[in-house]
PDB file of C-alpha atoms in Angstrom:
ATOM      1  CA  UNK A   1      99.101  58.085  61.949  1.00 62.00           C
ATOM      2  CA  UNK A   2      96.829  54.714  61.822  1.00 84.00           C
ATOM      3  CA  UNK A   3      93.458  54.945  62.712  1.00 80.00           C
ATOM      4  CA  UNK A   4      93.034  54.124  66.079  1.00 86.00           C
ATOM      5  CA  UNK A   5      95.135  56.540  67.483  1.00 87.00           C
ATOM      6  CA  UNK A   6      92.933  58.914  65.567  1.00 80.00           C
ATOM      7  CA  UNK A   7      90.133  57.709  66.585  1.00 80.00           C
ATOM      8  CA  UNK A   8      92.174  57.675  70.753  1.00 84.00           C
ATOM      9  CA  UNK A   9      92.682  61.234  70.073  1.00 84.00           C
ATOM     10  CA  UNK A  10      89.371  61.980  68.716  1.00 82.00           C
ATOM     11  CA  UNK A  11      87.653  61.405  71.993  1.00 84.00           C
ATOM     12  CA  UNK A  12      89.234  64.613  73.118  1.00 87.00           C
ATOM     13  CA  UNK A  13      88.381  66.749  70.285  1.00 86.00           C
ATOM     14  CA  UNK A  14      84.764  65.690  68.801  1.00 84.00           C
ATOM     15  CA  UNK A  15      84.067  68.814  66.907  1.00 88.00           C
ATOM     16  CA  UNK A  16      86.224  66.756  63.935  1.00 86.00           C
ATOM     17  CA  UNK A  17      83.526  63.775  63.430  1.00 86.00           C
ATOM     18  CA  UNK A  18      81.292  66.016  61.408  1.00 91.00           C
ATOM     19  CA  UNK A  19      84.307  67.206  59.335  1.00 90.00           C
ATOM     20  CA  UNK A  20      85.483  63.595  58.312  1.00 87.00           C
ATOM     21  CA  UNK A  21      82.371  62.671  57.409  1.00 91.00           C
ATOM     22  CA  UNK A  22      81.247  65.741  55.117  1.00 96.00           C
ATOM     23  CA  UNK A  23      84.758  65.362  54.381  1.00 95.00           C
ATOM     24  CA  UNK A  24      84.623  61.482  53.207  1.00 94.00           C
ATOM     25  CA  UNK A  25      81.345  61.719  52.172  1.00 97.00           C
ATOM     26  CA  UNK A  26      82.400  64.629  49.131  1.00 98.00           C
ATOM     27  CA  UNK A  27      85.211  63.023  48.066  1.00 97.00           C
ATOM     28  CA  UNK A  28      82.914  59.307  47.717  1.00 98.00           C
ATOM     29  CA  UNK A  29      80.648  60.904  45.689  1.00 96.00           C
ATOM     30  CA  UNK A  30      83.753  63.063  43.974  1.00 97.00           C
ATOM     31  CA  UNK A  31      84.973  59.757  43.236  1.00 96.00           C
ATOM     32  CA  UNK A  32      81.959  57.659  41.872  1.00 92.00           C
ATOM     33  CA  UNK A  33      81.195  60.739  39.712  1.00 91.00           C
ATOM     34  CA  UNK A  34      84.641  60.877  37.895  1.00 89.00           C
ATOM     35  CA  UNK A  35      84.445  57.677  37.734  1.00 86.00           C
ATOM     36  CA  UNK A  36      80.634  58.250  35.726  1.00 81.00           C
ATOM     37  CA  UNK A  37      81.364  60.693  34.039  1.00 81.00           C
ATOM     38  CA  UNK A  38      84.901  58.719  32.314  1.00 79.00           C
ATOM     39  CA  UNK A  39      82.870  56.148  31.330  1.00 76.00           C
ATOM     40  CA  UNK A  40      79.753  57.943  29.193  1.00 75.00           C
ATOM     41  CA  UNK A  41      78.674  57.602  26.253  1.00 70.00           C
ATOM     42  CA  UNK A  42      79.890  60.990  24.753  1.00 70.00           C
ATOM     43  CA  UNK A  43      83.605  60.575  25.911  1.00 71.00           C
ATOM     44  CA  UNK A  44      85.535  59.332  23.877  1.00 70.00           C
ATOM     45  CA  UNK A  45      89.064  57.410  24.885  1.00 71.00           C
ATOM     46  CA  UNK A  46      89.874  55.868  21.698  1.00 68.00           C
ATOM     47  CA  UNK A  47      90.700  58.284  18.808  1.00 69.00           C
ATOM     48  CA  UNK A  48      91.914  56.324  16.803  1.00 75.00           C
ATOM     49  CA  UNK A  49      89.776  52.530  16.503  1.00 73.00           C
ATOM     50  CA  UNK A  50      86.201  54.552  18.255  1.00 68.00           C
ATOM     51  CA  UNK A  51      85.989  58.026  16.811  1.00 71.00           C
ATOM     52  CA  UNK A  52      82.642  58.331  17.977  1.00 75.00           C
ATOM     53  CA  UNK A  53      81.027  56.040  20.655  1.00 68.00           C
ATOM     54  CA  UNK A  54      77.485  57.773  20.866  1.00 67.00           C
ATOM     55  CA  UNK A  55      76.784  56.248  17.833  1.00 68.00           C
ATOM     56  CA  UNK A  56      76.911  52.607  18.596  1.00 69.00           C
ATOM     57  CA  UNK A  57      74.287  53.158  21.193  1.00 70.00           C
ATOM     58  CA  UNK A  58      71.122  51.533  20.483  1.00 71.00           C
ATOM     59  CA  UNK A  59      67.158  53.346  20.707  1.00 74.00           C
ATOM     60  CA  UNK A  60      65.973  51.925  23.911  1.00 74.00           C
ATOM     61  CA  UNK A  61      69.138  52.157  25.899  1.00 72.00           C
ATOM     62  CA  UNK A  62      69.051  54.054  29.012  1.00 71.00           C
ATOM     63  CA  UNK A  63      72.468  56.181  29.022  1.00 70.00           C
ATOM     64  CA  UNK A  64      70.671  58.560  32.065  1.00 67.00           C
ATOM     65  CA  UNK A  65      72.486  58.547  35.636  1.00 65.00           C
ATOM     66  CA  UNK A  66      69.356  58.692  36.629  1.00 67.00           C
ATOM     67  CA  UNK A  67      66.111  57.369  34.985  1.00 71.00           C
ATOM     68  CA  UNK A  68      62.250  58.896  36.257  1.00 70.00           C
ATOM     69  CA  UNK A  69      59.294  57.626  35.141  1.00 65.00           C
ATOM     70  CA  UNK A  70      60.655  55.960  32.254  1.00 73.00           C
ATOM     71  CA  UNK A  71      61.176  52.046  30.872  1.00 74.00           C
ATOM     72  CA  UNK A  72      64.270  51.259  28.955  1.00 70.00           C
ATOM     73  CA  UNK A  73      65.179  47.760  27.262  1.00 74.00           C
ATOM     74  CA  UNK A  74      68.225  47.773  28.443  1.00 71.00           C
ATOM     75  CA  UNK A  75      71.808  49.608  30.052  1.00 69.00           C
ATOM     76  CA  UNK A  76      74.027  51.286  27.101  1.00 64.00           C
ATOM     77  CA  UNK A  77      77.282  49.438  28.632  1.00 63.00           C
ATOM     78  CA  UNK A  78      81.247  50.642  27.125  1.00 63.00           C
ATOM     79  CA  UNK A  79      82.757  47.390  24.748  1.00 65.00           C
ATOM     80  CA  UNK A  80      85.649  49.187  25.107  1.00 62.00           C
ATOM     81  CA  UNK A  81      87.868  51.748  25.709  1.00 58.00           C
TER      82      UNK A  81
END
């Protein structure tokens, strides 16, 4: 089913637009949070070379998703997986 075919059929049933919008927003948020959590410093991907990735965090680096009224020197990035 193509997008144009879906839109043509949706004209007859407009109640489908909120459902599609909510599902799209929820799936987008789930993908974003999955990617964010996979890149978190407390997740270990490589048990041989980097057993404790959270020890690489220096003082003054931001690792939180959201910071309110806090100032950090830099943002922590995972260097290797």
